[in-house]
Short mmCIF file of C-alpha atoms and ligand atoms in Angstrom, two decimals:
data_model
loop_
_atom_site.label_atom_id
_atom_site.label_comp_id
_atom_site.label_asym_id
_atom_site.label_seq_id
_atom_site.Cartn_x
_atom_site.Cartn_y
_atom_site.Cartn_z
CA MET A 1 0.00 0.00 0.00
CA ASP A 2 1.22 3.50 -0.76
CA HIS A 3 0.06 7.09 -0.51
CA PHE A 4 0.10 8.03 -4.21
CA ASN A 5 -3.54 8.25 -5.27
CA TYR A 6 -5.85 10.12 -7.61
CA ARG A 7 -8.09 12.76 -6.09
CA ASP A 8 -10.62 14.51 -8.28
CA GLY A 9 -8.71 13.34 -11.33
CA ALA A 10 -5.22 14.45 -10.25
CA LEU A 11 -2.43 12.29 -8.85
CA TYR A 12 -1.37 13.21 -5.32
CA ALA A 13 1.49 12.28 -3.03
CA GLU A 14 -0.29 12.20 0.34
CA ASP A 15 -2.09 15.60 0.34
CA VAL A 16 0.10 17.30 -2.25
CA PRO A 17 -0.78 17.35 -5.97
CA LEU A 18 2.23 16.14 -7.94
CA SER A 19 1.68 18.90 -10.49
CA ARG A 20 2.52 21.40 -7.75
CA ILE A 21 5.85 19.69 -7.07
CA ALA A 22 6.70 19.59 -10.78
CA GLU A 23 5.96 23.28 -11.06
CA ALA A 24 8.08 24.21 -8.04
CA VAL A 25 11.03 21.84 -8.51
CA GLY A 26 10.99 20.88 -12.17
CA THR A 27 11.31 17.39 -13.63
CA PRO A 28 12.61 14.73 -13.48
CA VAL A 29 12.14 14.58 -9.74
CA TYR A 30 11.85 11.75 -7.24
CA VAL A 31 9.01 12.17 -4.74
CA TYR A 32 8.91 10.18 -1.51
CA SER A 33 6.00 9.76 0.89
CA SER A 34 6.84 9.89 4.60
CA ALA A 35 3.62 8.10 5.48
CA THR A 36 4.44 5.21 3.16
CA LEU A 37 7.99 4.86 4.47
CA GLU A 38 6.69 4.84 8.02
CA ARG A 39 3.92 2.42 7.24
CA HIS A 40 6.25 -0.10 5.60
CA TYR A 41 8.69 0.07 8.47
CA ARG A 42 5.94 -0.41 11.06
CA VAL A 43 4.31 -3.31 9.20
CA PHE A 44 7.66 -5.08 9.01
CA ALA A 45 8.47 -4.40 12.67
CA GLU A 46 5.04 -5.57 13.78
CA ALA A 47 5.41 -8.77 11.77
CA LEU A 48 8.40 -9.61 13.97
CA SER A 49 6.72 -8.87 17.27
CA GLY A 50 7.50 -11.29 20.04
CA LEU A 51 11.01 -11.89 18.70
CA ASP A 52 14.22 -10.22 19.85
CA ALA A 53 14.32 -8.52 16.45
CA HIS A 54 16.47 -5.58 15.33
CA ILE A 55 15.97 -3.85 12.00
CA TYR A 56 18.87 -2.40 10.03
CA TYR A 57 17.43 -0.67 6.98
CA ALA A 58 19.63 -1.47 3.95
CA MET A 59 20.30 2.10 2.98
CA LYS A 60 21.74 1.31 -0.43
CA ALA A 61 18.07 1.16 -1.52
CA ASN A 62 17.60 4.85 -0.77
CA SER A 63 20.22 6.76 1.18
CA ASN A 64 18.78 10.27 1.17
CA LEU A 65 19.39 11.86 4.57
CA ALA A 66 15.72 12.80 4.93
CA VAL A 67 14.66 9.21 4.25
CA LEU A 68 17.19 7.93 6.79
CA ASN A 69 16.01 10.47 9.30
CA THR A 70 12.38 9.42 8.81
CA LEU A 71 13.25 5.79 9.53
CA ALA A 72 15.66 6.58 12.35
CA ALA A 73 12.83 8.39 14.14
CA LEU A 74 11.00 5.05 14.24
CA GLY A 75 14.02 3.34 15.77
CA ALA A 76 15.61 1.87 12.66
CA GLY A 77 19.31 1.12 12.48
CA VAL A 78 21.02 0.87 9.09
CA ASP A 79 23.06 -1.58 7.07
CA VAL A 80 25.78 0.22 5.11
CA VAL A 81 28.01 -1.06 2.31
CA SER A 82 30.62 1.69 1.96
CA GLU A 83 32.33 4.46 3.88
CA GLY A 84 30.15 6.92 1.99
CA GLU A 85 27.00 5.26 3.28
CA LEU A 86 28.46 5.11 6.78
CA ARG A 87 29.17 8.84 6.64
CA ARG A 88 25.65 9.50 5.38
CA ALA A 89 24.15 7.44 8.20
CA LEU A 90 26.16 9.34 10.80
CA ALA A 91 25.21 12.63 9.14
CA ALA A 92 21.54 11.64 9.35
CA GLY A 93 21.93 11.23 13.09
CA ILE A 94 21.90 7.45 13.27
CA PRO A 95 23.96 6.37 16.28
CA ALA A 96 27.02 4.27 15.48
CA SER A 97 25.65 1.60 17.80
CA LYS A 98 22.85 1.04 15.27
CA ILE A 99 25.02 0.65 12.17
CA VAL A 100 26.25 -2.58 10.62
CA PHE A 101 28.66 -2.78 7.70
CA SER A 102 28.17 -5.35 4.93
CA GLY A 103 29.97 -5.85 1.64
CA VAL A 104 32.32 -8.20 -0.11
CA GLY A 105 35.20 -5.77 -0.63
CA LYS A 106 35.77 -3.34 2.20
CA THR A 107 39.13 -1.58 2.09
CA ARG A 108 41.56 -1.06 4.97
CA GLY A 109 40.56 2.60 5.01
CA GLU A 110 36.88 1.75 5.27
CA LEU A 111 37.42 -0.80 8.05
CA ASP A 112 39.55 1.70 9.93
CA PHE A 113 36.88 4.39 9.59
CA ALA A 114 34.15 1.99 10.77
CA LEU A 115 36.10 0.84 13.83
CA ARG A 116 36.98 4.40 14.81
CA ALA A 117 33.30 5.33 14.49
CA GLY A 118 32.53 2.45 16.87
CA ILE A 119 29.80 0.80 14.81
CA HIS A 120 27.74 -2.12 16.08
CA GLU A 121 29.13 -4.87 13.91
CA ILE A 122 31.09 -5.59 10.76
CA ASN A 123 29.88 -8.37 8.48
CA VAL A 124 32.97 -10.15 7.19
CA GLU A 125 32.76 -12.03 3.90
CA SER A 126 36.14 -13.72 3.40
CA ILE A 127 39.18 -15.11 5.19
CA ASN A 128 41.37 -12.35 3.81
CA GLU A 129 38.99 -9.80 5.24
CA LEU A 130 39.18 -11.51 8.65
CA HIS A 131 42.94 -11.06 8.67
CA LEU A 132 42.77 -7.47 7.44
CA LEU A 133 40.13 -6.51 10.01
CA ASN A 134 42.06 -8.23 12.80
CA ASP A 135 45.08 -6.19 11.77
CA VAL A 136 43.23 -2.88 11.64
CA ALA A 137 41.50 -3.56 14.98
CA GLY A 138 44.86 -4.48 16.55
CA ALA A 139 46.41 -1.22 15.37
CA LEU A 140 43.55 0.69 17.00
CA GLY A 141 43.70 -1.42 20.15
CA VAL A 142 40.08 -2.56 19.89
CA THR A 143 38.24 -5.84 19.56
CA ALA A 144 35.74 -5.87 16.72
CA ASP A 145 32.36 -7.55 17.05
CA ILE A 146 31.82 -9.35 13.78
CA ALA A 147 29.35 -11.35 11.80
CA ILE A 148 30.56 -13.82 9.23
CA ARG A 149 28.36 -13.95 6.19
CA VAL A 150 27.72 -17.47 5.04
CA ASN A 151 26.54 -18.43 1.59
CA PRO A 152 23.91 -21.14 2.06
CA ASP A 153 23.88 -22.20 -1.61
CA VAL A 154 20.18 -21.53 -2.01
CA ASP A 155 18.63 -20.36 -5.25
CA ALA A 156 16.60 -17.24 -4.44
CA LYS A 157 14.78 -17.59 -7.79
CA THR A 158 15.09 -13.91 -8.52
CA HIS A 159 16.82 -12.00 -11.34
CA GLU A 160 20.37 -13.31 -11.77
CA LYS A 161 21.87 -9.87 -11.16
CA ILE A 162 20.28 -9.60 -7.72
CA SER A 163 20.69 -13.20 -6.61
CA THR A 164 23.42 -13.54 -3.98
CA GLY A 165 23.02 -16.82 -2.11
CA LYS A 166 24.28 -19.38 -4.62
CA LYS A 167 27.73 -20.96 -4.47
CA GLU A 168 28.76 -19.25 -7.69
CA ASN A 169 27.91 -15.78 -6.31
CA LYS A 170 30.73 -13.66 -4.93
CA PHE A 171 29.12 -13.18 -1.52
CA GLY A 172 29.98 -14.73 1.85
CA ILE A 173 31.83 -17.92 2.67
CA ASP A 174 30.61 -21.37 1.78
CA ILE A 175 28.33 -22.43 4.63
CA ASP A 176 30.09 -25.80 4.87
CA ARG A 177 33.27 -23.97 5.83
CA ALA A 178 31.59 -22.00 8.64
CA PRO A 179 33.06 -24.12 11.51
CA GLU A 180 36.61 -23.67 10.33
CA VAL A 181 36.26 -19.96 9.48
CA PHE A 182 34.52 -19.11 12.77
CA ALA A 183 37.20 -21.06 14.63
CA LEU A 184 39.86 -19.03 12.85
CA ALA A 185 38.07 -15.78 13.69
CA ALA A 186 37.83 -16.82 17.34
CA ARG A 187 41.58 -17.45 17.44
CA LEU A 188 42.43 -14.03 16.02
CA PRO A 189 43.06 -11.75 19.00
CA ASN A 190 41.13 -8.70 17.88
CA LEU A 191 37.96 -10.27 16.56
CA ASN A 192 34.87 -11.34 18.40
CA PRO A 193 32.74 -13.55 16.09
CA ILE A 194 29.23 -13.50 17.48
CA THR A 195 26.88 -13.41 14.51
CA VAL A 196 26.04 -15.70 11.62
CA ALA A 197 24.79 -13.60 8.70
CA CYS A 198 23.17 -14.36 5.40
CA HIS A 199 21.46 -12.47 2.56
CA ILE A 200 20.36 -14.58 -0.38
CA GLY A 201 19.12 -11.98 -2.82
CA SER A 202 16.67 -9.24 -3.55
CA GLN A 203 13.09 -9.05 -4.79
CA LEU A 204 12.25 -12.53 -3.50
CA VAL A 205 8.67 -13.45 -4.30
CA ASP A 206 8.76 -16.95 -2.88
CA LEU A 207 9.12 -18.05 0.74
CA ALA A 208 10.74 -21.41 -0.05
CA PRO A 209 14.32 -20.12 -0.53
CA TYR A 210 14.03 -18.28 2.79
CA ARG A 211 12.89 -21.46 4.54
CA ALA A 212 15.80 -23.41 3.08
CA ALA A 213 18.32 -20.72 4.06
CA PHE A 214 16.89 -20.18 7.55
CA LEU A 215 17.00 -23.88 8.36
CA LYS A 216 20.63 -24.05 7.26
CA LEU A 217 21.43 -20.97 9.34
CA ALA A 218 19.80 -22.36 12.46
CA GLU A 219 21.66 -25.63 12.02
CA THR A 220 24.98 -23.86 11.45
CA ALA A 221 24.53 -21.57 14.45
CA SER A 222 23.80 -24.45 16.79
CA ALA A 223 26.76 -26.45 15.45
CA LEU A 224 28.97 -23.43 16.11
CA ARG A 225 27.64 -23.09 19.64
CA ALA A 226 28.28 -26.79 20.21
CA ALA A 227 31.85 -26.19 19.05
CA GLY A 228 32.28 -23.53 21.72
CA ILE A 229 31.76 -20.39 19.64
CA ASP A 230 29.51 -17.97 21.43
CA ILE A 231 26.98 -17.15 18.71
CA LYS A 232 24.64 -14.46 20.02
CA ARG A 233 22.92 -13.21 16.89
CA ILE A 234 21.68 -14.32 13.52
CA ASP A 235 21.38 -11.80 10.69
CA LEU A 236 18.74 -12.87 8.19
CA GLY A 237 19.48 -10.18 5.60
CA GLY A 238 16.84 -8.47 3.49
CA GLY A 239 15.37 -9.28 0.15
CA LEU A 240 11.63 -9.46 0.63
CA GLY A 241 10.04 -8.55 -2.71
CA VAL A 242 7.48 -5.89 -3.53
CA PRO A 243 4.72 -5.89 -6.16
CA TYR A 244 6.00 -4.00 -9.21
CA LYS A 245 3.49 -5.49 -11.64
CA GLY A 246 1.08 -7.73 -9.83
CA GLU A 247 3.60 -10.09 -8.22
CA GLU A 248 2.38 -11.44 -4.91
CA PRO A 249 5.44 -11.62 -2.68
CA PRO A 250 5.04 -13.11 0.78
CA SER A 251 3.64 -10.51 3.16
CA PRO A 252 5.79 -9.38 6.08
CA ALA A 253 3.34 -11.25 8.33
CA VAL A 254 3.90 -14.55 6.53
CA TYR A 255 7.65 -13.93 6.52
CA GLY A 256 7.49 -13.19 10.25
CA ASP A 257 5.63 -16.43 10.86
CA LEU A 258 8.38 -18.36 9.10
CA VAL A 259 11.03 -16.60 11.20
CA ARG A 260 9.12 -17.50 14.38
CA GLU A 261 8.70 -21.08 13.19
CA VAL A 262 12.44 -21.55 12.61
CA PHE A 263 14.00 -19.34 15.30
CA GLY A 264 11.18 -18.82 17.79
CA GLY A 265 12.36 -21.29 20.41
CA LEU A 266 16.06 -20.54 20.00
CA ASP A 267 17.96 -18.05 22.06
CA TYR A 268 19.35 -15.65 19.44
CA GLN A 269 19.00 -11.98 18.82
CA LEU A 270 17.73 -11.64 15.24
CA MET A 271 18.82 -8.98 12.78
CA PHE A 272 17.01 -7.96 9.59
CA GLU A 273 18.19 -5.80 6.68
CA PRO A 274 15.17 -4.86 4.54
CA GLY A 275 15.76 -2.23 1.87
CA ARG A 276 13.41 -2.48 -1.09
CA LEU A 277 10.46 -3.47 1.08
CA ILE A 278 10.68 -0.22 2.99
CA ALA A 279 11.47 2.21 0.20
CA ALA A 280 10.30 0.94 -3.21
CA ASN A 281 6.63 1.81 -3.10
CA ALA A 282 7.29 4.92 -1.02
CA GLY A 283 8.66 6.77 -4.05
CA ILE A 284 7.76 7.75 -7.58
CA LEU A 285 9.76 9.36 -10.36
CA LEU A 286 7.90 12.29 -11.85
CA ALA A 287 8.75 13.13 -15.46
CA ARG A 288 7.42 15.20 -18.31
CA VAL A 289 6.67 14.05 -21.84
CA ILE A 290 8.94 15.96 -24.22
CA PHE A 291 7.44 14.51 -27.39
CA MET A 292 5.10 11.82 -28.51
CA LYS A 293 6.43 10.35 -31.72
CA ASN A 294 4.40 8.14 -33.97
CA GLY A 295 6.58 5.92 -36.12
CA ASP A 296 5.15 3.63 -38.80
CA GLU A 297 5.55 0.64 -36.57
CA ARG A 298 5.49 2.01 -33.06
CA ARG A 299 4.43 4.84 -30.90
CA PHE A 300 7.17 6.39 -28.74
CA MET A 301 6.79 8.46 -25.63
CA ILE A 302 9.98 10.49 -25.11
CA LEU A 303 10.41 11.68 -21.53
CA ASP A 304 12.70 14.16 -19.82
CA ALA A 305 13.73 11.30 -17.52
CA ALA A 306 16.20 8.74 -18.80
CA MET A 307 18.20 5.66 -17.85
CA ASN A 308 20.64 7.88 -15.98
CA ASP A 309 17.81 8.84 -13.61
CA LEU A 310 16.23 5.39 -13.23
CA ILE A 311 18.35 2.51 -14.48
CA ARG A 312 16.40 -0.50 -13.20
CA PRO A 313 14.67 -1.23 -16.52
CA ALA A 314 17.95 -1.07 -18.47
CA LEU A 315 20.01 -2.87 -15.83
CA TYR A 316 17.76 -5.73 -14.84
CA GLU A 317 14.59 -5.53 -16.81
CA GLY A 318 12.90 -3.83 -13.90
CA HIS A 319 9.24 -2.96 -14.40
CA HIS A 320 7.68 0.29 -13.24
CA ASP A 321 4.02 1.09 -13.77
CA LEU A 322 3.63 4.40 -15.56
CA VAL A 323 0.61 6.61 -14.92
CA PRO A 324 -0.43 10.04 -16.17
CA ILE A 325 -0.80 12.73 -13.53
CA VAL A 326 -4.20 13.63 -14.97
CA GLU A 327 -6.41 10.61 -14.47
CA ARG A 328 -8.02 9.02 -17.53
CA PRO A 329 -11.60 7.82 -17.42
CA ALA A 330 -12.03 4.09 -16.85
CA GLY A 331 -11.97 2.28 -20.18
CA ALA A 332 -10.06 5.05 -21.99
CA LEU A 333 -8.52 3.73 -25.20
CA GLU A 334 -4.94 2.52 -24.85
CA ALA A 335 -2.27 1.84 -27.46
CA PRO A 336 1.08 0.02 -27.22
CA THR A 337 3.79 2.58 -26.55
CA ASP A 338 7.56 2.45 -26.14
CA VAL A 339 8.51 4.69 -23.25
CA VAL A 340 12.03 6.06 -23.67
CA GLY A 341 14.41 8.75 -22.46
CA PRO A 342 16.61 11.12 -24.48
CA VAL A 343 19.91 9.29 -23.83
CA CYS A 344 21.75 8.15 -26.95
CA GLU A 345 21.40 4.41 -26.34
CA SER A 346 18.62 2.06 -27.34
CA GLY A 347 18.93 0.63 -23.84
CA ASP A 348 17.44 3.88 -22.61
CA THR A 349 14.00 2.30 -22.73
CA PHE A 350 11.70 2.18 -19.72
CA ALA A 351 9.02 0.03 -21.33
CA LYS A 352 8.30 -1.57 -24.68
CA GLY A 353 4.79 -1.86 -26.06
CA ARG A 354 3.22 -0.65 -22.83
CA ALA A 355 -0.54 -0.13 -23.09
CA LEU A 356 -0.98 3.58 -22.42
CA PRO A 357 -3.72 6.11 -23.09
CA ASP A 358 -3.21 9.08 -25.39
CA ILE A 359 -0.86 11.49 -23.71
CA ALA A 360 0.06 14.92 -25.01
CA ASP A 361 3.45 16.58 -25.31
CA GLY A 362 4.21 18.40 -22.06
CA GLU A 363 2.05 16.18 -19.83
CA LEU A 364 3.36 14.85 -16.54
CA VAL A 365 3.69 11.12 -15.86
CA ALA A 366 4.88 9.13 -12.86
CA PHE A 367 6.85 5.89 -12.61
CA LYS A 368 5.51 4.03 -9.59
CA SER A 369 7.59 1.98 -7.14
CA ALA A 370 10.73 4.00 -7.80
CA GLY A 371 11.70 4.71 -4.19
CA ALA A 372 14.29 1.92 -3.96
CA TYR A 373 17.32 1.54 -6.24
CA GLY A 374 16.19 4.66 -8.12
CA ALA A 375 17.83 7.94 -7.15
CA VAL A 376 20.77 6.11 -5.54
CA MET A 377 21.73 4.63 -8.91
CA ALA A 378 21.39 7.88 -10.85
CA SER A 379 24.35 9.10 -12.85
CA SER A 380 25.05 12.09 -15.01
CA TYR A 381 25.57 10.06 -18.19
CA ASN A 382 25.12 12.21 -21.30
CA SER A 383 26.01 15.12 -18.98
CA ARG A 384 22.49 15.15 -17.65
CA LEU A 385 22.01 16.64 -14.19
CA LEU A 386 21.40 14.35 -11.23
CA PRO A 387 17.68 14.59 -10.44
CA ALA A 388 16.14 16.40 -7.48
CA GLU A 389 14.43 14.55 -4.60
CA VAL A 390 11.41 15.72 -2.63
CA LEU A 391 9.91 14.43 0.60
CA VAL A 392 6.19 14.83 1.25
CA ARG A 393 4.57 14.79 4.65
CA GLY A 394 0.82 15.40 4.78
CA ASP A 395 0.18 18.63 2.92
CA GLU A 396 3.82 19.74 3.07
CA PHE A 397 6.71 19.00 0.76
CA ALA A 398 10.39 19.85 0.85
CA VAL A 399 13.31 19.49 -1.53
CA VAL A 400 15.59 17.01 0.24
CA ARG A 401 18.17 16.94 -2.51
CA ARG A 402 18.39 19.82 -4.89
CA ARG A 403 18.96 19.19 -8.54
CA GLN A 404 22.63 19.13 -9.49
CA THR A 405 23.81 22.33 -11.17
CA TYR A 406 25.73 22.61 -14.43
CA GLU A 407 28.57 24.15 -12.45
CA GLU A 408 28.81 21.03 -10.26
CA LEU A 409 28.50 18.82 -13.31
CA ILE A 410 31.38 20.41 -15.21
CA GLY A 411 33.39 22.03 -12.43
CA ALA A 412 35.21 18.92 -11.23
CA ASP A 413 36.91 18.48 -14.63
CA SER A 414 40.14 20.28 -15.36
CA LEU A 415 42.64 20.43 -18.19
CA ALA A 416 46.01 18.67 -18.00
CA PRO A 417 48.98 20.99 -17.34
CA TRP A 418 50.22 20.67 -20.92
CA GLN A 419 46.89 21.92 -22.24
CA ASN A 420 47.79 25.46 -21.26
CA GLY A 421 46.08 27.24 -24.10
CA ALA A 422 42.49 28.23 -24.20
CA VAL A 423 40.41 25.81 -26.20
CA GLY A 424 40.27 26.91 -29.84
CA GLN A 425 43.83 28.21 -30.08
CA ALA A 426 45.40 24.82 -30.66
CA ALA A 427 44.37 24.77 -34.30
CA GLU A 428 46.66 27.60 -35.34
C1 PLP B 1 21.11 -5.21 -0.69
C2 PLP B 1 21.23 -5.85 0.62
C3 PLP B 1 20.12 -5.90 1.48
C4 PLP B 1 18.77 -5.35 1.11
O1 PLP B 1 18.14 -6.01 0.06
P1 PLP B 1 16.63 -5.63 -0.31
O2 PLP B 1 16.28 -6.54 -1.40
O3 PLP B 1 16.64 -4.21 -0.75
O4 PLP B 1 15.81 -5.83 0.90
C5 PLP B 1 20.30 -6.46 2.72
N1 PLP B 1 21.49 -6.98 3.11
C6 PLP B 1 22.57 -6.95 2.31
C7 PLP B 1 23.85 -7.52 2.78
C8 PLP B 1 22.48 -6.40 1.04
O5 PLP B 1 23.54 -6.39 0.25
#
C-alpha cells in the first residue's frame, strides 16, 4: 500500500498534488511519501513482534538523509556497504551503535573508519577480510564484534543480477566452511565472532528459498555453539520482494511467521536488513513528456527522464508502472507505446509496447515503485544533471536533494597541465 492516489482526477502524493511539485522543482524529480515509508517500516516491525528482532534498513536502496532520518525516528538502524554510506548514516543522526557494515570488498581505510566510528558490527565475507580486520582492529587497540556472512547455496529464484546466495555468487563464505572460518576468527586476537549472517538476494517473491536458508542458518549456528563459539545473533538479511506489476510476494506477516517457526524457540538476537520493502513503493519518479512520436511501426513516448535517472529497466529488466498525472476515465482507449528517455542508447528504454492512453506533449507522468534503487543509482551520463528529490509529509513537501547544477557537473573536470592554451587556439 502506498500514498500516491488520484483525487478529483489528479495524482497526489499524500495531500500534495504532484503537479505542484513539478511546477516548483521541475522534472525529473523523485518524490517520496513519509507516510508510506513509516507504514512499511511499522508493518515489518510488527510482523516480527515477540522476537528479539532488530531492524537495520539497507540504505543502499535509498540513502537520502531525509529518508534515513524518517526511519531513524522510528528506531531503525542501518546496514551500510561503503564508507560513503556510513558517513551518510552518521550525518543523518543514526547512532554508530545502530550501524552494521556489509559488503564483499571493504578496504583497509573503510574498516579503519568503521572501527573508529565504533559501529555495532562488521559483516565479514572472506578469510582475507578476517585477517585485514584483525590487523586494523589491533592497530587501534580494539576488539571488533563481527558477523561472518555465510553463503547457504540456495537459489533465491530472482533476477540473476540480484541473486546472492548461490555458491557461484561472490558473496559470503561457503556455509560448509563455517566451523573452520569461525574457529579461525575466534583465534584471532582482535575479533569477536558472534553473529552468523546471510542475505540470499533481492526481490524474493517466494518463501521457499528463505525457509531453506533459515533452516541451514539455524543448524549452522547451533553447530557453532556446540563447538564452543559464542553465537549471540543471527542476521537474516533483506530481500523481501514488492509488487512492481502484480507479483504477490510473501507478506511481512507470513515472513514473520516463518522466522518465528524456525527461530522462535532458540535463544538468538535476530537482525534484519530490509531495503526495497521499505522504500520501493514509497517513491515515484515524476517526469514530463517531451514529445510523442508516432513511427510507422510504433508509438514512442519520449520523456525528460532517462536511464541515468532510473536505471532498473535497463540494468535488470525492472518494471515500473507508468501513470499520467491527470487521471483518464475508466476504459479510456490505450495503445502500445515504447517509453524512452533522451539518452543516446537504445537501452534507454523504460518500457516496450506498454498499453498507455493518449498522452500529449508536455504532460506529466509518474513511474511508480521508484523509491528503492532509483535515485541512488542515478548518474550524469550524457552530462544530464542528477535529479532532485522531494519528501512529502501530509500537505507539506520539501526538496531534500536539490537538482545538481551545471557548475557542479562540469566544475570537477580540469585540463592537464600541458593543455595550457584556451580551447580553440590549438588549431593555429
Ligand atoms: C542489498 C542488501 C540488502 C537489502 O536487500 P533488499 O532486497 O533491498 O531488501 C540487505 N542486506 C545486504 C547484505 C544487502 O547487500
